[in-house]
Coordinates of C-alpha atoms in Angstrom, one line a residue:
M1 CA -0.7 -31.6 8.5
R2 CA -3.2 -32.2 11.3
G3 CA -4.1 -30.9 14.7
P4 CA -1.7 -28.7 16.7
S5 CA 0.9 -28.6 14.0
W6 CA -1.5 -27.0 11.6
I7 CA -2.7 -24.5 14.2
I8 CA 0.9 -23.4 15.0
C9 CA 1.8 -22.9 11.4
A10 CA -1.3 -20.9 10.8
S11 CA -0.6 -18.7 13.8
A12 CA 2.9 -18.1 12.6
L13 CA 1.7 -17.0 9.1
A14 CA -0.9 -14.7 10.7
S15 CA 1.8 -12.9 12.7
L16 CA 3.8 -11.8 9.7
P17 CA 4.0 -8.0 9.1
C18 CA 0.9 -6.6 7.5
S19 CA 2.8 -4.7 4.8
W20 CA 4.2 -8.0 3.5
A21 CA 0.7 -9.6 3.5
Q22 CA -0.8 -6.6 1.7
S23 CA 1.9 -6.6 -1.0
A24 CA 1.3 -10.3 -1.7
Q25 CA -2.4 -9.7 -2.4
S26 CA -4.0 -8.4 -5.5
P27 CA -6.1 -5.3 -5.3
A28 CA -9.6 -6.0 -4.0
K29 CA -12.5 -5.3 -6.3
A30 CA -15.5 -3.3 -5.0
D31 CA -18.0 -6.1 -5.8
E32 CA -16.0 -8.8 -3.9
P33 CA -17.0 -9.7 -0.3
P34 CA -14.6 -8.6 2.4
A35 CA -11.9 -11.1 3.1
Y36 CA -12.4 -13.6 6.0
E37 CA -10.9 -12.3 9.2
D38 CA -10.4 -14.8 12.1
K39 CA -11.4 -13.3 15.5
L40 CA -11.4 -14.6 19.0
I41 CA -14.8 -14.6 20.7
D42 CA -14.8 -12.2 23.6
G43 CA -11.1 -11.7 23.0
G44 CA -10.3 -15.2 24.1
N45 CA -11.7 -14.5 27.6
L46 CA -14.5 -17.1 27.6
A47 CA -14.9 -19.1 30.8
A48 CA -13.7 -22.7 30.7
L49 CA -16.3 -25.4 30.1
P50 CA -17.5 -27.2 33.2
P51 CA -16.0 -30.7 33.6
D52 CA -18.0 -33.7 32.3
E53 CA -20.4 -35.1 34.8
G54 CA -18.7 -38.0 36.6
A55 CA -15.3 -37.2 35.3
V56 CA -12.4 -37.7 37.7
S57 CA -8.8 -36.7 37.6
Y58 CA -6.2 -39.3 36.7
N59 CA -2.5 -39.8 37.3
P60 CA -0.6 -38.9 34.1
V61 CA 2.5 -40.9 34.9
G62 CA 3.6 -44.2 33.6
L63 CA 2.3 -46.6 31.0
P64 CA -1.4 -46.7 30.0
R65 CA -3.2 -49.0 32.5
E66 CA -6.5 -49.6 34.3
W67 CA -7.3 -51.7 37.3
R68 CA -10.2 -52.9 39.4
V69 CA -10.1 -54.2 43.0
D70 CA -13.1 -56.0 44.7
G71 CA -13.1 -56.8 48.4
F72 CA -15.8 -59.3 49.1
A73 CA -17.3 -61.1 52.1
S74 CA -19.9 -63.8 52.2
R75 CA -21.9 -66.3 54.3
L76 CA -22.9 -69.6 52.8
D77 CA -25.4 -72.1 54.2
Q78 CA -25.1 -75.5 52.4
G79 CA -27.5 -78.0 54.0
G80 CA -27.0 -76.6 57.4
T81 CA -23.2 -76.3 57.1
I82 CA -22.0 -72.7 57.4
R83 CA -18.9 -71.6 55.6
H84 CA -17.5 -68.4 54.1
E85 CA -15.9 -67.2 50.9
N86 CA -14.0 -64.0 51.8
G87 CA -11.2 -62.3 50.0
M88 CA -10.3 -60.0 47.2
V89 CA -10.6 -59.9 43.4
L90 CA -8.1 -57.9 41.4
S91 CA -8.2 -57.3 37.6
A92 CA -5.7 -55.1 35.9
R93 CA -4.6 -54.4 32.3
L94 CA -1.4 -52.8 31.0
E95 CA -0.6 -51.9 27.4
T96 CA 3.0 -51.4 26.2
L97 CA 4.4 -50.3 22.8
E98 CA 7.2 -53.0 22.6
Y99 CA 6.2 -55.8 25.0
G100 CA 2.6 -56.5 24.2
A101 CA -0.5 -56.3 26.4
Y102 CA -0.8 -57.7 29.9
T103 CA -3.8 -58.8 32.0
L104 CA -4.0 -59.8 35.6
D105 CA -7.0 -61.8 36.9
A106 CA -6.7 -62.7 40.5
T107 CA -9.1 -64.0 43.1
V108 CA -7.5 -64.3 46.5
R109 CA -9.7 -66.2 48.9
G110 CA -9.3 -66.1 52.7
G111 CA -9.5 -69.0 55.2
G112 CA -7.0 -71.2 53.4
S113 CA -9.3 -71.7 50.4
N114 CA -7.9 -72.2 47.0
S115 CA -7.2 -68.9 45.1
V116 CA -7.1 -68.2 41.4
V117 CA -4.3 -66.0 40.0
T118 CA -3.7 -65.7 36.3
I119 CA -1.4 -63.4 34.3
F120 CA -1.9 -63.2 30.5
Q121 CA 0.6 -61.6 28.1
R122 CA -0.5 -61.3 24.5
G123 CA 1.0 -59.8 21.3
L124 CA 4.7 -59.7 22.3
P125 CA 6.4 -58.8 19.0
F126 CA 9.7 -60.4 17.8
D127 CA 11.7 -60.2 14.6
N128 CA 10.6 -62.0 11.4
G129 CA 6.9 -61.7 12.0
W130 CA 6.8 -63.6 15.3
K131 CA 4.4 -62.8 18.1
A132 CA 4.1 -64.6 21.5
N133 CA 1.2 -65.1 23.9
N134 CA 2.0 -66.4 27.4
G135 CA 0.1 -67.2 30.5
L136 CA 1.0 -68.0 34.1
G137 CA -1.3 -69.2 36.9
M138 CA -4.7 -71.0 36.7
L139 CA -5.6 -71.3 33.0
N140 CA -6.5 -73.9 30.4
T141 CA -4.0 -75.8 28.3
P142 CA -3.7 -74.4 24.7
A143 CA -4.9 -76.3 21.7
I144 CA -4.0 -76.0 18.0
D145 CA -6.8 -74.8 15.8
L146 CA -7.1 -78.1 13.9
S147 CA -8.1 -79.9 17.1
R148 CA -11.4 -77.9 17.4
Q149 CA -12.2 -76.8 13.9
Q150 CA -14.3 -79.9 13.2
Y151 CA -18.0 -80.6 13.1
R152 CA -18.3 -83.9 15.0
F153 CA -15.3 -84.4 17.3
Y154 CA -13.3 -82.1 19.6
L155 CA -10.4 -82.7 21.9
P156 CA -10.9 -81.2 25.4
T157 CA -8.5 -78.8 27.1
F158 CA -7.4 -79.1 30.8
P159 CA -7.6 -76.5 33.6
I160 CA -4.2 -76.3 35.2
A161 CA -2.1 -74.4 37.7
G162 CA 1.0 -73.8 35.6
L163 CA 2.2 -71.9 32.6
E164 CA 1.6 -71.9 28.8
T165 CA 3.2 -70.3 25.8
E166 CA 2.1 -69.8 22.2
W167 CA 4.2 -68.5 19.3
I168 CA 2.7 -67.4 16.0
R169 CA 4.4 -66.4 12.8
N170 CA 2.4 -64.5 10.2
G171 CA -0.6 -66.8 10.8
N172 CA 1.2 -69.7 9.0
L173 CA 3.0 -71.3 11.9
Q174 CA 1.7 -71.9 15.4
L175 CA 3.8 -73.4 18.3
Q176 CA 2.3 -74.2 21.8
A177 CA 3.4 -75.7 25.1
S178 CA 2.1 -75.9 28.7
V179 CA 2.9 -77.6 31.9
G180 CA 1.2 -77.6 35.3
S181 CA -0.9 -79.4 37.9
P182 CA -4.5 -80.3 36.7
G183 CA -7.5 -79.2 38.7
I184 CA -11.1 -78.0 38.5
Y185 CA -12.7 -74.6 39.0
S186 CA -14.7 -74.5 42.3
G187 CA -16.5 -71.9 44.4
L188 CA -20.2 -71.1 44.5
R189 CA -20.0 -67.5 43.5
V190 CA -16.3 -66.6 43.7
A191 CA -13.9 -68.6 41.5
G192 CA -11.6 -71.1 43.2
F193 CA -9.3 -73.8 42.0
T194 CA -8.9 -77.3 43.4
R195 CA -6.0 -79.4 42.3
L196 CA -6.3 -83.0 41.3
D197 CA -2.6 -83.8 42.1
G198 CA -0.1 -85.0 39.5
T199 CA 1.1 -83.1 36.4
I200 CA 0.3 -82.7 32.8
A201 CA 2.4 -81.3 30.0
T202 CA 1.2 -80.5 26.4
A203 CA 2.9 -79.3 23.3
G204 CA 1.6 -78.6 19.8
A205 CA 2.5 -77.3 16.4
Q206 CA 0.4 -76.3 13.3
W207 CA 1.7 -75.0 10.0
V208 CA 0.8 -74.4 6.4
P209 CA 3.2 -76.4 4.2
A210 CA 1.4 -75.4 1.0
P211 CA -1.6 -73.2 -0.1
G212 CA -4.8 -74.9 1.0
V213 CA -3.0 -77.4 3.3
Q214 CA -2.7 -77.3 7.1
A215 CA -0.9 -79.9 9.2
G216 CA -0.7 -80.2 13.0
I217 CA 0.5 -82.3 15.8
Q218 CA -0.2 -82.2 19.6
V219 CA 0.9 -84.3 22.5
A220 CA -0.4 -84.5 26.1
D221 CA 1.5 -86.3 28.9
A222 CA -0.2 -86.9 32.3
H223 CA 1.4 -88.3 35.4
G224 CA -0.5 -89.4 38.5
V225 CA -3.7 -87.4 38.0
R226 CA -6.6 -88.2 40.3
S227 CA -9.9 -88.8 38.5
G228 CA -11.9 -86.8 41.1
L229 CA -11.7 -84.8 44.4
D230 CA -11.9 -87.9 46.6
A231 CA -8.5 -88.9 47.8
A232 CA -9.4 -92.6 47.1
D233 CA -10.1 -91.9 43.4
P234 CA -7.8 -93.8 41.1
L235 CA -4.7 -92.2 39.5
T236 CA -4.2 -91.9 35.8
T237 CA -0.9 -91.8 34.0
A238 CA -1.3 -91.5 30.2
R239 CA 0.8 -90.5 27.1
T240 CA -1.3 -89.4 24.1
W241 CA -0.6 -87.7 20.8
Y242 CA -2.8 -86.3 18.0
G243 CA -2.1 -85.5 14.4
A244 CA -4.2 -83.8 11.8
L245 CA -4.1 -82.9 8.1
A246 CA -6.6 -80.5 6.5
L247 CA -7.2 -79.9 2.8
Q248 CA -9.1 -76.8 1.7
D249 CA -10.4 -76.4 -1.9
G250 CA -11.6 -72.8 -2.0
P251 CA -14.2 -71.6 0.5
N252 CA -16.7 -74.5 -0.2
E253 CA -14.9 -77.8 0.3
R254 CA -12.8 -79.0 3.2
V255 CA -11.7 -82.3 4.6
Q256 CA -9.6 -83.1 7.6
F257 CA -7.9 -86.4 8.5
N258 CA -7.1 -87.2 12.2
V259 CA -5.3 -89.8 14.2
L260 CA -5.0 -90.2 18.0
D261 CA -2.9 -92.6 19.9
S262 CA -3.1 -93.1 23.7
Q263 CA -1.5 -95.4 26.3
A264 CA -2.9 -95.2 29.8
N265 CA -1.7 -96.8 33.1
E266 CA 0.9 -99.0 31.3
G267 CA -1.8 -100.6 29.2
R268 CA -1.8 -101.2 25.5
H269 CA -1.7 -98.5 22.9
N270 CA -5.2 -97.6 21.6
L271 CA -5.7 -95.9 18.3
G272 CA -8.4 -93.6 17.1
V273 CA -8.8 -92.4 13.4
W274 CA -11.5 -90.3 11.8
F275 CA -12.1 -87.8 9.0
D276 CA -14.4 -84.9 8.9
A277 CA -15.5 -83.2 5.7
E278 CA -17.6 -80.2 4.7
A279 CA -19.1 -79.2 1.3
R280 CA -21.1 -76.1 0.6
D281 CA -23.3 -75.5 -2.5
G282 CA -25.3 -72.3 -2.4
R283 CA -27.7 -72.5 0.5
Y284 CA -26.8 -76.2 1.2
R285 CA -24.1 -77.3 3.6
Q286 CA -23.1 -81.0 4.0
N287 CA -21.0 -82.5 6.8
F288 CA -20.0 -86.1 6.8
G289 CA -17.3 -88.4 8.2
A290 CA -16.2 -91.8 9.5
F291 CA -14.5 -92.8 12.7
R292 CA -12.9 -95.7 14.6
F293 CA -11.9 -95.6 18.2
E294 CA -10.4 -98.5 20.0
P295 CA -11.3 -99.3 23.7
D296 CA -9.7 -97.3 26.6
M297 CA -9.1 -94.2 24.6
F298 CA -7.7 -91.2 26.5
W299 CA -6.7 -87.6 25.8
G300 CA -4.4 -86.5 28.5
Y301 CA -5.9 -87.9 31.7
T302 CA -9.6 -87.7 30.4
P303 CA -11.4 -90.7 28.9
I304 CA -12.9 -89.9 25.5
N305 CA -14.8 -91.7 22.7
R306 CA -14.0 -95.3 22.9
D307 CA -14.9 -98.7 21.4
L308 CA -16.8 -97.0 18.6
L309 CA -16.9 -97.6 14.8
G310 CA -19.2 -95.8 12.4
G311 CA -20.0 -92.8 10.3
Y312 CA -22.3 -89.7 10.1
Y313 CA -23.9 -87.4 7.6
R314 CA -25.6 -84.0 8.0
I315 CA -27.3 -81.8 5.5
N316 CA -28.4 -78.2 6.3
Y317 CA -30.4 -75.7 4.2
Q318 CA -30.9 -72.0 5.1
S319 CA -32.8 -69.3 3.3
Q320 CA -34.7 -66.2 4.5
Q321 CA -37.8 -68.4 5.2
W322 CA -36.6 -72.0 5.5
I323 CA -34.1 -73.5 7.8
W324 CA -33.9 -77.3 8.0
A325 CA -31.4 -80.0 8.8
L326 CA -31.2 -83.8 8.6
G327 CA -28.7 -86.2 10.1
L328 CA -27.9 -89.8 10.5
D329 CA -25.3 -91.5 12.7
S330 CA -24.4 -95.2 12.6
V331 CA -22.4 -96.6 15.5
T332 CA -21.2 -100.1 16.3
S333 CA -18.7 -101.5 18.8
V334 CA -15.1 -102.4 17.8
T335 CA -15.1 -105.3 20.2
S336 CA -18.7 -106.2 19.8
S337 CA -19.3 -105.6 23.5
G338 CA -20.1 -101.9 23.5
A339 CA -22.9 -99.7 22.3
S340 CA -24.3 -99.9 18.7
G341 CA -27.2 -98.6 16.8
L342 CA -28.6 -95.8 14.6
F343 CA -29.2 -92.2 15.6
G344 CA -31.3 -89.9 13.4
T345 CA -32.1 -86.3 13.9
G346 CA -34.0 -83.6 12.0
N347 CA -35.3 -80.1 12.5
V348 CA -37.1 -77.5 10.5
R349 CA -38.2 -73.9 10.8
Y350 CA -40.4 -71.8 8.6
Q351 CA -40.6 -68.0 8.9
F352 CA -44.0 -66.9 7.7
D353 CA -43.2 -63.2 8.0
T354 CA -41.1 -61.0 10.2
T355 CA -43.4 -61.6 13.2
L356 CA -44.3 -65.3 12.9
G357 CA -42.2 -68.5 12.7
A358 CA -42.8 -72.2 13.5
G359 CA -40.9 -75.4 13.5
G360 CA -40.0 -78.6 15.2
G361 CA -37.7 -81.6 15.2
A362 CA -37.2 -85.2 16.2
T363 CA -34.4 -87.4 17.3
L364 CA -34.6 -91.2 17.2
R365 CA -32.2 -93.8 18.6
H366 CA -32.4 -97.5 17.6
S367 CA -30.2 -99.6 19.8
G368 CA -30.5 -101.9 22.9
T369 CA -32.2 -99.0 24.7
D370 CA -34.4 -97.3 22.1
A371 CA -35.4 -93.7 22.7
S372 CA -37.0 -90.8 21.0
A373 CA -37.6 -87.1 21.5
V374 CA -40.0 -84.8 19.5
Y375 CA -40.5 -81.1 19.9
G376 CA -42.5 -78.3 18.1
F377 CA -42.6 -74.6 18.6
V378 CA -44.1 -71.3 17.5
D379 CA -42.3 -67.9 17.7
K380 CA -44.4 -64.8 17.6
K381 CA -43.4 -61.1 17.8
S382 CA -46.0 -58.6 18.9
F383 CA -46.2 -55.3 20.7
L384 CA -45.8 -57.3 23.9
G385 CA -42.5 -58.8 22.8
T386 CA -41.3 -62.1 21.5
T387 CA -42.9 -65.3 22.6
R388 CA -42.0 -68.9 22.0
V389 CA -44.4 -71.8 22.8
Q390 CA -42.7 -75.1 22.7
V391 CA -43.8 -78.7 23.4
D392 CA -41.3 -81.4 24.2
L393 CA -41.9 -85.2 24.4
V394 CA -39.3 -87.8 25.5
D395 CA -39.7 -91.6 25.5
A396 CA -37.1 -94.1 26.6
Q397 CA -37.8 -97.5 28.0
D398 CA -39.4 -97.0 31.4
S399 CA -39.0 -93.2 31.3
H400 CA -41.4 -90.8 29.7
G401 CA -41.7 -87.1 29.8
A402 CA -43.7 -84.2 28.3
Q403 CA -43.3 -80.5 28.8
V404 CA -45.0 -77.3 27.6
T405 CA -42.9 -74.1 27.9
V406 CA -43.7 -70.5 27.2
D407 CA -40.7 -68.3 26.9
H408 CA -41.2 -64.5 26.5
A409 CA -38.8 -61.7 26.0
W410 CA -40.6 -58.5 27.0
P411 CA -40.1 -55.2 25.0
T412 CA -38.5 -52.8 27.5
K413 CA -37.1 -49.3 27.5
V414 CA -33.4 -48.6 27.7
G415 CA -32.2 -49.6 31.1
L416 CA -34.7 -52.5 31.6
R417 CA -34.2 -56.1 30.6
L418 CA -36.8 -58.9 31.2
S419 CA -37.5 -62.4 30.0
T420 CA -39.8 -65.0 31.6
A421 CA -40.5 -68.7 31.2
L422 CA -43.6 -70.7 32.3
S423 CA -43.5 -74.5 32.0
F424 CA -45.6 -77.5 32.8
S425 CA -44.2 -81.0 32.7
R426 CA -45.1 -84.6 33.5
E427 CA -42.5 -87.3 33.9
T428 CA -42.7 -91.0 34.6
D429 CA -39.7 -93.0 35.7
S430 CA -40.1 -96.7 36.7
G431 CA -43.8 -96.2 37.2
V432 CA -43.4 -93.1 39.5
R433 CA -45.2 -90.1 38.0
T434 CA -44.1 -86.5 38.8
T435 CA -46.0 -83.4 37.7
R436 CA -44.1 -80.1 37.8
S437 CA -45.1 -76.5 37.3
S438 CA -42.5 -73.7 37.2
F439 CA -42.0 -70.0 36.6
A440 CA -38.7 -68.3 36.0
A441 CA -37.6 -64.7 35.3
F442 CA -34.3 -63.2 34.2
G443 CA -33.4 -59.6 33.6
G444 CA -32.3 -56.3 35.2
I445 CA -33.2 -52.7 35.6
D446 CA -31.3 -49.5 36.0
L447 CA -33.1 -47.8 38.8
T448 CA -31.0 -44.6 38.5
N449 CA -27.8 -43.7 36.7
N450 CA -25.9 -45.2 39.6
L451 CA -28.2 -47.9 40.9
S452 CA -29.1 -51.2 39.1
I453 CA -30.4 -54.6 39.9
E454 CA -30.2 -57.8 37.9
G455 CA -30.8 -61.5 38.5
N456 CA -32.6 -64.7 37.9
V457 CA -35.5 -66.2 40.0
R458 CA -37.3 -69.5 39.6
W459 CA -40.2 -71.1 41.4
S460 CA -41.5 -74.7 41.0
V461 CA -44.1 -77.0 42.4
D462 CA -43.7 -80.8 42.2
R463 CA -46.5 -83.2 42.8
E464 CA -45.4 -86.8 43.4
T465 CA -46.5 -88.7 46.5
A466 CA -46.5 -85.3 48.2
R467 CA -46.5 -81.7 47.2
T468 CA -43.1 -80.0 47.3
T469 CA -42.1 -76.4 46.5
G470 CA -38.8 -75.3 45.2
T471 CA -37.4 -71.8 44.8
Y472 CA -34.2 -70.4 43.3
A473 CA -33.0 -66.8 43.4
N474 CA -29.8 -65.2 42.2
V475 CA -30.1 -61.4 42.5
A476 CA -27.4 -58.7 42.6
L477 CA -27.8 -55.0 43.5
S478 CA -25.1 -52.6 42.2
W479 CA -24.6 -49.0 43.5
R480 CA -22.0 -46.7 42.0
I481 CA -21.2 -44.5 44.9
S482 CA -18.7 -42.4 42.9
P483 CA -16.9 -42.6 39.6
R484 CA -14.3 -44.9 41.3
W485 CA -16.2 -46.7 44.0
S486 CA -19.1 -49.2 43.8
L487 CA -21.0 -51.4 46.2
V488 CA -22.5 -54.7 45.0
G489 CA -24.7 -57.0 47.1
S490 CA -25.7 -60.5 45.9
Y491 CA -28.2 -62.9 47.2
Y492 CA -28.2 -66.6 46.2
D493 CA -30.9 -69.1 47.4
N494 CA -31.6 -72.6 46.1
R495 CA -34.4 -74.3 47.9
S496 CA -35.2 -76.8 45.2
E497 CA -33.9 -80.4 45.6
T498 CA -34.5 -81.5 42.0
Q499 CA -33.2 -80.3 38.7
T500 CA -35.6 -78.7 36.2
F501 CA -37.0 -80.8 33.4
A502 CA -34.7 -81.2 30.4
T503 CA -35.3 -82.7 27.0
I504 CA -32.7 -85.4 26.7
A505 CA -31.3 -86.2 23.3
P506 CA -31.5 -90.0 23.1
L507 CA -27.8 -90.6 22.3
V508 CA -27.7 -91.9 25.9
P509 CA -30.4 -93.5 28.0
V510 CA -32.7 -91.2 30.0
D511 CA -31.4 -90.9 33.5
A512 CA -33.5 -90.1 36.6
L513 CA -33.2 -86.5 37.8
L514 CA -30.6 -86.3 40.6
P515 CA -31.2 -84.4 43.8
T516 CA -29.2 -81.2 44.4
P517 CA -28.4 -79.9 47.9
R518 CA -30.2 -76.8 49.2
D519 CA -28.0 -73.8 49.8
R520 CA -28.1 -70.1 50.2
A521 CA -25.5 -67.3 50.3
I522 CA -25.1 -63.6 50.7
F523 CA -22.2 -61.7 49.1
V524 CA -21.1 -58.1 49.7
T525 CA -18.5 -56.6 47.4
L526 CA -16.8 -53.2 47.6
R527 CA -15.2 -52.2 44.3
Y528 CA -12.6 -49.6 43.4
E529 CA -11.5 -48.9 39.8
D530 CA -9.3 -46.4 38.1
H531 CA -7.1 -45.8 35.1
A532 CA -3.9 -43.9 34.5
G533 CA -0.9 -43.4 32.2
T534 CA 0.8 -40.9 29.9
P535 CA -0.9 -40.6 27.6
V536 CA -4.1 -42.2 28.9
A537 CA -5.4 -44.5 26.2
P538 CA -8.4 -46.8 26.6
L539 CA -8.0 -50.4 25.7
G540 CA -7.4 -50.6 22.0
G541 CA -7.7 -46.9 21.4
A542 CA -5.7 -43.8 20.7
P543 CA -4.5 -41.4 23.4
G544 CA -7.2 -39.1 24.5
S545 CA -10.0 -40.9 22.8
G546 CA -13.4 -41.5 24.4
A547 CA -14.1 -44.7 26.2
G548 CA -17.0 -46.9 27.3
T549 CA -17.6 -50.3 28.8
V550 CA -18.3 -53.7 27.2
V551 CA -20.4 -56.2 29.2
G552 CA -21.4 -59.6 27.8
Y553 CA -23.1 -62.9 28.6
I554 CA -22.3 -66.3 27.3
W555 CA -24.9 -68.9 28.0
Y556 CA -26.0 -72.4 26.9
D557 CA -28.8 -71.8 24.4
A558 CA -30.8 -75.0 25.0
N559 CA -33.7 -74.2 22.6
D560 CA -31.4 -72.6 19.9
D561 CA -33.4 -69.4 19.6
G562 CA -30.6 -66.9 20.1
R563 CA -32.2 -65.3 23.2
R564 CA -31.3 -66.1 26.8
G565 CA -34.3 -67.7 28.4
A566 CA -35.0 -67.6 32.1
N567 CA -34.3 -71.3 32.4
E568 CA -31.0 -71.2 30.5
T569 CA -27.7 -71.2 32.4
G570 CA -24.5 -69.2 31.9
A571 CA -21.2 -70.6 30.8
A572 CA -18.7 -70.1 33.6
N573 CA -14.9 -69.8 33.5
V574 CA -14.7 -69.2 29.8
T575 CA -11.9 -67.1 28.4
V576 CA -12.9 -64.0 26.3
L577 CA -10.4 -61.9 24.3
L578 CA -10.7 -58.2 23.4
D579 CA -9.0 -57.4 20.1
A580 CA -6.7 -60.4 20.6
K581 CA -4.9 -58.4 23.4
F582 CA -6.7 -58.5 26.7
A583 CA -8.4 -61.4 28.4
A584 CA -11.3 -61.8 30.8
R585 CA -13.0 -64.8 32.4
T586 CA -16.7 -65.3 32.7
N587 CA -18.2 -65.7 36.2
N588 CA -20.7 -68.3 37.3
D589 CA -23.5 -66.4 35.5
G590 CA -21.5 -66.4 32.2
K591 CA -20.9 -62.6 32.6
F592 CA -17.7 -60.9 31.4
E593 CA -16.7 -57.2 31.4
F594 CA -14.1 -54.9 29.9
P595 CA -14.6 -51.7 31.9
F596 CA -12.4 -49.1 29.9
V597 CA -12.6 -49.6 26.1
S598 CA -12.0 -47.0 23.5
A599 CA -14.9 -45.7 21.5
G600 CA -15.3 -47.4 18.1
P601 CA -15.3 -50.9 16.6
H602 CA -13.7 -53.9 18.4
A603 CA -13.6 -57.6 18.1
I604 CA -14.6 -60.0 20.9
V605 CA -13.4 -63.6 20.6
V606 CA -14.5 -66.5 22.8
V607 CA -11.9 -69.2 23.4
P608 CA -13.9 -72.4 23.7
D609 CA -11.5 -73.8 26.3
N610 CA -14.0 -74.5 29.0
L611 CA -17.4 -74.9 27.2
A612 CA -19.3 -78.0 28.0
L613 CA -19.3 -80.3 24.9
P614 CA -20.9 -80.5 22.4
Y615 CA -21.7 -76.8 22.8
A616 CA -19.7 -74.4 20.6
I617 CA -19.8 -70.7 19.6
D618 CA -20.6 -70.2 15.9
G619 CA -18.5 -67.9 13.7
E620 CA -15.3 -69.3 15.4
G621 CA -16.4 -67.4 18.5
R622 CA -15.9 -64.0 17.0
R623 CA -18.2 -61.0 17.5
E624 CA -18.0 -57.4 16.4
V625 CA -19.0 -54.6 18.8
S626 CA -19.1 -50.8 18.6
V627 CA -18.4 -48.9 21.8
R628 CA -19.7 -45.4 22.4
T629 CA -18.2 -42.8 24.7
R630 CA -19.4 -43.1 28.4
E631 CA -21.9 -45.8 27.4
T632 CA -22.1 -49.5 28.2
T633 CA -22.3 -51.8 25.2
S634 CA -24.0 -55.1 25.9
I635 CA -23.4 -58.3 23.9
D636 CA -25.1 -61.7 24.2
I637 CA -23.2 -64.7 22.9
P638 CA -25.1 -68.0 22.8
A639 CA -23.4 -71.4 22.9
T640 CA -25.3 -73.8 20.7
K641 CA -25.2 -77.5 19.8
P642 CA -24.3 -78.2 16.2
R643 CA -27.2 -78.9 13.9

């Protein structure tokens, strides 16, 4: 027995007549200590403990639930054009015993702008081991696991305004379907959704016909989808299907065979076939495969790899001190009119001790437009923090570039986060030389228990024919007025007309940097949040258990060091799941939040539905977190390119 039941029984026994209790005991001996006697301190008249600081009353009626409402107003100046993003953001979560868990993610924008409203339901139980996950609103089409559990090739998903469903039986059978109007996520700081016209429908199935064997099929049917936001952009109608067969021999060997057929705009059928294999032997991992894609290949309404024939090989080694990888790709054209050549890559890192590491790498492309890139770095930990000094060199036809970057993560106390980046670069494109210096900082500070500031700032100076200065700022100030009310002010300012220097992997020719428009914006958000229910249970927790908050960032880790640098950008509009029950979407900074989570261990899973390829989250996107009562647990999740 546990808890109140034990106390009630003990009290009942204690209330029996004393004569019965004494007759049941053996006579006490003089040398024995007196029997334990339970007494109430001060006769049970102690004053009640004061309420926890910041605690608020709640409504003990209805199902366990929590919600957050943000009312926002903004003023945006884009190249002299003034516009506004005003409206409301509502996020809510509801957990039931028999009908699964529900999440509402809604951004209602005023002024006729496109809104984003999504309802997720997960874990709806049925007989015979079935569970259903459903979605309605603006979401990404589902994809069977086999379509993205590969090293070299991935099939994209599509943002739609529509509905999706997924049925899973004991992990051995997966059924999916979706239908809706395609679109793209828009909005500078507040999510919006712009439709591309037309419709797209998808369906898929994956099953385990035998131990160590997985099979799957998926179809995508698009009708009249515009290729861009311009009304004059061409329309695409395509019917595509994909099939896969994976064979697993223990934990160390796996091979997957794939076939893709597409027919677009009443043209001919185009076929793509490839296999992807992996073998592990101790510290070594090898990935290799071959592929053939005919011209005009599509998946849904999106053009994909086309007119390519070739193969690839990668080998990786990892120990406590050494990490290295080598790879070679050979590509030729199926029709002899497309791209062909060789692409080689290699990188190495050596960890001298716990405080010092060094490494570098190179990529080479031999084709009609030869190109190369080389980099080297040193990582050093000291009492001042962690520093990376990296040198990048790029050479491709008439374009050349060199950059030196110093990234530093500063050691800070609890409540303070700071990383900085200092870079110097020189680029030459078609005989025009540009020299650039830049400084960037990213971080935040908790000024008080209720007041915090975080953001990213960048300053650069370009020297070409004339000196130009660019600045970028993205700063937010959060003030918790009371346990339920908060005020958030954000300032965004981009006064730089050129993008920052980027090391370009020479799979494609080096392109000139494109100008970006100057813009600035101010956002003010008033937030109300609460939770209720009988019994009140935090997300994933038992009734009455303590609760905390989970806040995370997903970003594109360009230098693959596992730390978010001041020059690295967040991954926006990516779906994140908590314990496979509740969903959240990252904002433009790559930030997601679960505000009321039970204390204890939890699983965070990133669904790679909207990550820019070829970036991916290692470990199948899964991270473990431990939440403490009344504390905020932070987690950083880098998206990296495969080695």
